[in-house]
Structure formats: C-alpha cells, structure tokens
Amino acid sequence: MCRYVVTSIVDDTDAVQVTASPAGSGAVRLDVRVAQGEMGRVIGKRGRVAHAIRTLVRAAGSRDDVDIEVEFVD
C-alpha cells in the first residue's frame, strides 16, 4: 500500500523503492526512497503528505496487529 501511494504522488515511479525490515518488538520499518528532487513532493508542505502516508500505513497495519514505522530516506 505504501508503494502504491508514493508512486501515485511522484513523477518517476520506477525510482520508488520501499524496503521492509524488522524494527524490534514485532514492529516493521518501511524505508521509502524516491528519485532525487521528488522527496519534497512526498513530504509535502509542513510534512502533511508524509504524515498522511504514515497514518494510512499505520491504520492498514493495525488491522493485522502490526506496528509499522515509515521512514523517508534521501
């Protein structure tokens, strides 16, 4: 779901990379990487888009009792 949302925001959809790794105590960490210059679109003004993405992904994870952390990596 995270990949779907991010690819719908950016222009260079081939450069989107989402990697999952364990974050301890049953949590999952998603690292999101996009093309150079696209990070501003993903973060949005005052981080509103990034916050919305994190909220959406956490809500999807809570359905399966999984804590998900989303990190946007340059």
Tab-separated table of C-alpha atoms in Angstrom:
chain	number	residue	atom	x	y	z
A	1	MET	CA	0.000	0.000	0.000
A	2	CYS	CA	2.827	2.393	0.832
A	3	ARG	CA	4.393	1.846	-2.596
A	4	TYR	CA	1.049	2.470	-4.301
A	5	VAL	CA	0.501	5.774	-2.512
A	6	VAL	CA	4.045	7.048	-3.087
A	7	THR	CA	4.085	6.079	-6.780
A	8	SER	CA	0.833	7.968	-7.285
A	9	ILE	CA	2.499	11.141	-5.957
A	10	VAL	CA	5.863	11.162	-7.779
A	11	ASP	CA	6.666	11.528	-11.481
A	12	ASP	CA	9.482	8.945	-11.665
A	13	THR	CA	7.626	5.840	-10.486
A	14	ASP	CA	10.480	3.496	-11.432
A	15	ALA	CA	12.771	5.097	-8.842
A	16	VAL	CA	10.467	4.362	-5.892
A	17	GLN	CA	11.937	1.782	-3.510
A	18	VAL	CA	10.189	0.542	-0.387
A	19	THR	CA	12.146	-1.879	1.786
A	20	ALA	CA	10.813	-3.576	4.896
A	21	SER	CA	12.921	-4.569	7.872
A	22	PRO	CA	12.136	-5.635	11.441
A	23	ALA	CA	12.153	-2.757	13.916
A	24	GLY	CA	12.047	-4.749	17.138
A	25	SER	CA	9.194	-5.950	19.336
A	26	GLY	CA	7.127	-7.121	16.378
A	27	ALA	CA	7.207	-3.822	14.513
A	28	VAL	CA	8.090	-3.380	10.856
A	29	ARG	CA	10.069	-0.462	9.457
A	30	LEU	CA	9.451	0.686	5.890
A	31	ASP	CA	12.223	2.733	4.284
A	32	VAL	CA	10.934	4.769	1.345
A	33	ARG	CA	13.372	6.078	-1.268
A	34	VAL	CA	12.416	8.197	-4.271
A	35	ALA	CA	14.306	9.903	-7.089
A	36	GLN	CA	16.377	12.944	-6.292
A	37	GLY	CA	14.172	16.027	-6.308
A	38	GLU	CA	10.963	14.081	-5.621
A	39	MET	CA	11.316	13.951	-1.826
A	40	GLY	CA	9.696	17.377	-1.470
A	41	ARG	CA	6.539	16.088	-3.097
A	42	VAL	CA	6.409	13.058	-0.833
A	43	ILE	CA	6.955	15.102	2.327
A	44	GLY	CA	4.692	17.986	1.311
A	45	LYS	CA	4.252	21.362	2.952
A	46	ARG	CA	5.000	21.151	6.663
A	47	GLY	CA	5.169	17.358	6.318
A	48	ARG	CA	1.450	16.963	5.777
A	49	VAL	CA	1.711	14.419	2.961
A	50	ALA	CA	4.298	12.365	4.867
A	51	HIS	CA	2.096	12.427	7.958
A	52	ALA	CA	-0.912	11.295	5.920
A	53	ILE	CA	1.087	8.421	4.391
A	54	ARG	CA	2.298	7.318	7.836
A	55	THR	CA	-1.247	7.458	9.229
A	56	LEU	CA	-2.669	5.453	6.340
A	57	VAL	CA	0.016	2.761	6.547
A	58	ARG	CA	-0.284	2.504	10.348
A	59	ALA	CA	-4.046	2.082	10.030
A	60	ALA	CA	-3.584	-0.688	7.478
A	61	GLY	CA	-1.061	-2.392	9.749
A	62	SER	CA	-3.309	-2.152	12.786
A	63	ARG	CA	-5.869	-4.323	11.014
A	64	ASP	CA	-3.319	-7.144	11.229
A	65	ASP	CA	-1.982	-6.126	14.671
A	66	VAL	CA	1.349	-4.982	13.205
A	67	ASP	CA	3.088	-1.750	14.179
A	68	ILE	CA	4.542	-0.085	11.088
A	69	GLU	CA	7.038	2.774	11.045
A	70	VAL	CA	7.569	4.672	7.795
A	71	GLU	CA	10.886	6.456	7.221
A	72	PHE	CA	11.586	8.637	4.198
A	73	VAL	CA	15.251	8.248	3.250
A	74	ASP	CA	17.223	10.575	0.966
